[in-house]
Tab-separated table of C-alpha atoms in Angstrom:
chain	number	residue	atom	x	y	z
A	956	UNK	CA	-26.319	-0.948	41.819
A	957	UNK	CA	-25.344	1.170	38.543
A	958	UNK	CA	-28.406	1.406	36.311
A	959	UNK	CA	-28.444	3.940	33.152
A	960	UNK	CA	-30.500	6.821	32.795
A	961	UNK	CA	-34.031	6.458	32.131
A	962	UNK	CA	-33.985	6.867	28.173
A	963	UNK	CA	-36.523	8.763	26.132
A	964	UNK	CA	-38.825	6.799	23.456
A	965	UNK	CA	-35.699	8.778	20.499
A	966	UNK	CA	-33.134	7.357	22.534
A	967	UNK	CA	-34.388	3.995	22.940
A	968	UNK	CA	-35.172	4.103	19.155
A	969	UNK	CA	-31.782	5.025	18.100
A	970	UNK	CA	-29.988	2.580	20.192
A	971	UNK	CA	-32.539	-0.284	18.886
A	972	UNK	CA	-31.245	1.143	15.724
A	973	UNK	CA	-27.517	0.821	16.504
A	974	UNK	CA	-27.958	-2.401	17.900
A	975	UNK	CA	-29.250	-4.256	14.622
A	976	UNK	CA	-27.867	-1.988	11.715
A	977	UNK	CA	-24.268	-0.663	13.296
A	978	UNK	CA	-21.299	-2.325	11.182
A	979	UNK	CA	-18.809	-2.414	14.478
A	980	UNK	CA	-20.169	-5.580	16.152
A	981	UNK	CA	-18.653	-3.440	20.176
A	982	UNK	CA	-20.935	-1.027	18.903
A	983	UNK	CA	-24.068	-2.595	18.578
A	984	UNK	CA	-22.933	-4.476	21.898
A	985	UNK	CA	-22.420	-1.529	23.766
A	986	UNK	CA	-26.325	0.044	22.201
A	987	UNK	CA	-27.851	-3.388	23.612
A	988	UNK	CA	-26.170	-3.438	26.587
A	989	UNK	CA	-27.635	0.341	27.516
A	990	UNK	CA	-31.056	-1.102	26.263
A	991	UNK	CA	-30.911	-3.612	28.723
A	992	UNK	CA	-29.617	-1.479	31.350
A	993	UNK	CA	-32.875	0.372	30.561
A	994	UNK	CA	-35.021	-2.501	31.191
A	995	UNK	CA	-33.912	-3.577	34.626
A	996	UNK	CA	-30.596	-5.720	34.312
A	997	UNK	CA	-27.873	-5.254	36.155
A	998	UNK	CA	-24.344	-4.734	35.205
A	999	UNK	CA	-23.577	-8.210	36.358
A	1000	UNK	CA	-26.476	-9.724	34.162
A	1001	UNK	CA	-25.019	-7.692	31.231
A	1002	UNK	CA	-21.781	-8.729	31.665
A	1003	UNK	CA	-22.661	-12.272	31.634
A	1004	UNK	CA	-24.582	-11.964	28.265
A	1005	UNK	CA	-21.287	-10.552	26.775
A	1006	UNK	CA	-19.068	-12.511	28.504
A	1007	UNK	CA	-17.127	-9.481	29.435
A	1008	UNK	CA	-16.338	-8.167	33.008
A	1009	UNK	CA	-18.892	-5.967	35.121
A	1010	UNK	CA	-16.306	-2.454	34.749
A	1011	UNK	CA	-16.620	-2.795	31.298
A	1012	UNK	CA	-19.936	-2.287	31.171
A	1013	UNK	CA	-19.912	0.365	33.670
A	1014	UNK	CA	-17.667	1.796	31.548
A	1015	UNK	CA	-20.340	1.521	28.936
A	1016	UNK	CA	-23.148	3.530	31.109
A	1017	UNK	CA	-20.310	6.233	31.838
A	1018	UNK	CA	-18.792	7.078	28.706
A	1019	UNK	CA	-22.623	7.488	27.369
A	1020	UNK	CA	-23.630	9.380	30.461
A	1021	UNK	CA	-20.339	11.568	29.288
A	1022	UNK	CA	-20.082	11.730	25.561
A	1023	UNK	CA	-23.771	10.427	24.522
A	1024	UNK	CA	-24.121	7.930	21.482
A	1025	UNK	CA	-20.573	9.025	20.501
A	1026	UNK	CA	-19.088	7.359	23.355
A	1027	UNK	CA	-20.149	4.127	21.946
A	1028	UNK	CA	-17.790	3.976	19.208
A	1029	UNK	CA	-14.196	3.043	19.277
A	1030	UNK	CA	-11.578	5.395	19.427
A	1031	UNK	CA	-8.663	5.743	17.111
A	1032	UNK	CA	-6.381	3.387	17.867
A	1033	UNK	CA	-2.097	3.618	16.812
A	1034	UNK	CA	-1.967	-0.003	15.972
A	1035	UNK	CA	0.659	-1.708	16.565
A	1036	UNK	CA	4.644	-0.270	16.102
A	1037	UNK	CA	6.425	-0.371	13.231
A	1038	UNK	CA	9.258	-2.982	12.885
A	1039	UNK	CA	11.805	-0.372	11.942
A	1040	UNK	CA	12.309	2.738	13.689
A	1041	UNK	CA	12.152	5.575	11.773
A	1042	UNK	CA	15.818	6.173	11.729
A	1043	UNK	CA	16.168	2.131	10.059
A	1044	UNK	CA	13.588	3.041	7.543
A	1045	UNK	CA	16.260	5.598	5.430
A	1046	UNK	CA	17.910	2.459	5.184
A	1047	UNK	CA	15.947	0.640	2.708
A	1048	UNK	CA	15.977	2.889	0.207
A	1049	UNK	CA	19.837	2.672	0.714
A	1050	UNK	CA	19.654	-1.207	0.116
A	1051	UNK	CA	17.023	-0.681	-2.605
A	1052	UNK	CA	19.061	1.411	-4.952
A	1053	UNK	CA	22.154	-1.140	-4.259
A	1054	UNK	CA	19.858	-3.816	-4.975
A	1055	UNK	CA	16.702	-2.718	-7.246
A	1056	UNK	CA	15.775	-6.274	-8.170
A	1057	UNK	CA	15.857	-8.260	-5.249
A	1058	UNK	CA	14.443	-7.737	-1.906
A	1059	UNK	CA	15.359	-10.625	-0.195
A	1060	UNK	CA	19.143	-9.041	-0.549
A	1061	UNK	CA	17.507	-5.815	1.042
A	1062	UNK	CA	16.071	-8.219	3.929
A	1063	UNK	CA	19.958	-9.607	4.422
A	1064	UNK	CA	21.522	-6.134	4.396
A	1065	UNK	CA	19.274	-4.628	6.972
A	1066	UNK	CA	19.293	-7.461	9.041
A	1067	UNK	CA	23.137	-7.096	9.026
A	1068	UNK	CA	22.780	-3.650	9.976
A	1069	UNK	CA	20.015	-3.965	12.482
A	1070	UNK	CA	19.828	-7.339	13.703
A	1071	UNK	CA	16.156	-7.357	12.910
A	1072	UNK	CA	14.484	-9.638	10.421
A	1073	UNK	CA	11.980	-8.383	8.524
A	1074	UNK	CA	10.062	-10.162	5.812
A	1075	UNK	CA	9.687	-9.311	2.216
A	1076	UNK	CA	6.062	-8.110	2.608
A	1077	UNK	CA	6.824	-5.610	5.104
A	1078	UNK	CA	9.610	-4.261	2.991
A	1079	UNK	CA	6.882	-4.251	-0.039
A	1080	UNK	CA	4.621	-2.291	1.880
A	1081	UNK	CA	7.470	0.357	3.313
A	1082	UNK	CA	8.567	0.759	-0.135
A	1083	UNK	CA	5.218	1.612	-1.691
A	1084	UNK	CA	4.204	3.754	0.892
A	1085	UNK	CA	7.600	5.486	-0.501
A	1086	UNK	CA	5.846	5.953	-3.800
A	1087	UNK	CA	8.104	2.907	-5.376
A	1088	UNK	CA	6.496	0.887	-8.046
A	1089	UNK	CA	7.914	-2.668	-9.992
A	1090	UNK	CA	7.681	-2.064	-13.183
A	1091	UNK	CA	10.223	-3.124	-16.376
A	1092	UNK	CA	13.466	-1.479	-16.903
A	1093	UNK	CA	14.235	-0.363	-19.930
A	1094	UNK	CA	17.060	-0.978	-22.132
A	1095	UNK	CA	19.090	1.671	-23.572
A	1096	UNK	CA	21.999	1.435	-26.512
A	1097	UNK	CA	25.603	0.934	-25.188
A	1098	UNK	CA	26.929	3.765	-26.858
A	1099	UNK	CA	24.786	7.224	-27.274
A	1100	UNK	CA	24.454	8.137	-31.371
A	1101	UNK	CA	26.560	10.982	-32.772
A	1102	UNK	CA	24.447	14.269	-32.391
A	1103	UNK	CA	24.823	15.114	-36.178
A	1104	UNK	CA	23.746	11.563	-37.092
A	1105	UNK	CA	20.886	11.602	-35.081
A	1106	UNK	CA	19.716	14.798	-36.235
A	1107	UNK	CA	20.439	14.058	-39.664
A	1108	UNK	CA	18.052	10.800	-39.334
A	1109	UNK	CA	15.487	12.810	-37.633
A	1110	UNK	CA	15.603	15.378	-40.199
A	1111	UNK	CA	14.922	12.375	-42.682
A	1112	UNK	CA	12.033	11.057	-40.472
A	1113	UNK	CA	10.254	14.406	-40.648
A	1114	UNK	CA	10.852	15.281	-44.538
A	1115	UNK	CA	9.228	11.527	-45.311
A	1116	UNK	CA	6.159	11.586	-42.876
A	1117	UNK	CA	5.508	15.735	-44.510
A	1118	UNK	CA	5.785	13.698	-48.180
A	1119	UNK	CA	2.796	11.608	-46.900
A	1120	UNK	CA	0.834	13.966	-45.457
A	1121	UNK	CA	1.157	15.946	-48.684
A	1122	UNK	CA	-0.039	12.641	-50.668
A	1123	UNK	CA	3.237	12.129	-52.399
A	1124	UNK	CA	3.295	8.711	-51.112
A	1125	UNK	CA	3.189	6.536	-48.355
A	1126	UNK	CA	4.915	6.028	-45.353
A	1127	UNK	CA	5.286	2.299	-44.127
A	1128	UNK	CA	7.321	1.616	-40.602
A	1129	UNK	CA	8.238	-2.265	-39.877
A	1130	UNK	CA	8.877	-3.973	-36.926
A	1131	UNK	CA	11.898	-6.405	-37.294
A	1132	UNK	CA	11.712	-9.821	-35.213
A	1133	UNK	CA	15.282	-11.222	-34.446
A	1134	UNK	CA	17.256	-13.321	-31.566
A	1135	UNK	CA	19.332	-12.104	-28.566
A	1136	UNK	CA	21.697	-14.086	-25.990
A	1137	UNK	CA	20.398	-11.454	-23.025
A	1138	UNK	CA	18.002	-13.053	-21.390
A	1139	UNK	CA	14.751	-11.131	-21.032
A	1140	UNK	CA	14.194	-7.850	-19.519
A	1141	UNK	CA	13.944	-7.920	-15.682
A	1142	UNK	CA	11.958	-5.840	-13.878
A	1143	UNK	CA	12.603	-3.888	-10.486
A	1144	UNK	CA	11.414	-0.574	-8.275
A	1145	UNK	CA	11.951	2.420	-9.098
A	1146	UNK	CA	10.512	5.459	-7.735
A	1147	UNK	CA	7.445	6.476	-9.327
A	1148	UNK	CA	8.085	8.254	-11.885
A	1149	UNK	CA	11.853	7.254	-12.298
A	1150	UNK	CA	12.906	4.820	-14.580
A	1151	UNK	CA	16.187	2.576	-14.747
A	1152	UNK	CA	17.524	1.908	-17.659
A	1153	UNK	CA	19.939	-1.428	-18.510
A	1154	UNK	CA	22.655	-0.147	-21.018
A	1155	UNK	CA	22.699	-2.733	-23.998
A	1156	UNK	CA	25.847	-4.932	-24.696
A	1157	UNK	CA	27.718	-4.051	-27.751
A	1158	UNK	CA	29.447	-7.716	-27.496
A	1159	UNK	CA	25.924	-9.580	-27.503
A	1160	UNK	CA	24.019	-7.376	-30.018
A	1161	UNK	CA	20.874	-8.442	-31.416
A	1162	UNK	CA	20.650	-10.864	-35.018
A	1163	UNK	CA	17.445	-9.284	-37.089
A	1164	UNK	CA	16.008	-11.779	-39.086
């Protein structure tokens, strides 16, 4: 019969320890389990308490004999595998630039292309671990302004706000309210740090009121 080694009064201490104030509930399983090793029972008697088999608990006594109190704790585990093989993932970001707004359309193309089906959530999570974020895009005139004219505004801009700083007057800016047929802005995922921008229709422009 398999019985642990006789413990010292610190080593009965810090498993009683473990036992009631250890977060993992295998750890504080494994602490008791040594304590009552310690106190007579056998591995069979142990195993019963835990409902687990007798060579798991011998596997208890040996991994402390081995490795001490650290052999109590659990050992870094790989979880399970991804979904998508690395050489699949490069294919989101494929569908996700085709497709910015909508990742069920992301979930059709790559099941197409893998015959896998994946679920939005796991595409959500790939995609942020990629540093992509949903956020607003932003809307941008159809046509760019003429260099001089813009310059020639800004120019304007400046010599106004220096008149106010100067006390010559001041400077007022409004904000004009006004309808639109586009519907409202949509949002999608960009990269961090990236932002895509809608072009505005010069057929639908906007009525200030």
């Amino acid at each position: 019969m398999k019985y642990v080694a006789p413990l010292s009064d610190m080593e009965v201490q810090t498993l009683t320890d473990m036992q009631h104030c250890h977060p993992s509930r295998r750890a504080r399983m494994r602490a008791h389990g040594l304590l009552l090793s310690h106190q007579g029972f056998s591995m069979r008697r142990i195993a019963a308490v835990y409902q687990v088999s007798r060579y798991a608990v011998a596997e208890w006594l040996e991994r402390w004999q081995s490795a001490g109190l650290v052999g109590l704790y659990d050992h870094p585990r790989s979880g399970r595998p991804p979904r998508l093989t690395p050489e699949e993932q490069p294919k989101v970001d494929q569908y996700l630039q085709e497709h910015p707004k909508d990742l069920k359309q992301v979930v059709h193309l790559l099941e197409q292309a893998t015959q896998k089906r994946v679920r939005t959530k796991t595409i959500n999570r790939l995609i942020k671990k990629n540093r992509y974020v949903w956020k607003r895009l932003r809307k941008t005139p159809a046509k760019s302004p003429e260099p001089a004219h813009y310059q020639r505004a800004q120019a304007r801009i400046a010599d106004w706000q220096a008149r106010e700083r100067a006390g010559e007057g001041d400077l007022w800016d409004f904000d004009a309210s006004g309808l639109c047929v586009e519907p409202c802005m949509p949002s999608a995922w960009p990269p961090i740090g990236h932002t895509w921008e809608l072009p505005q229709s010069s057929q639908n422009p906007r009525l200030n009121v």
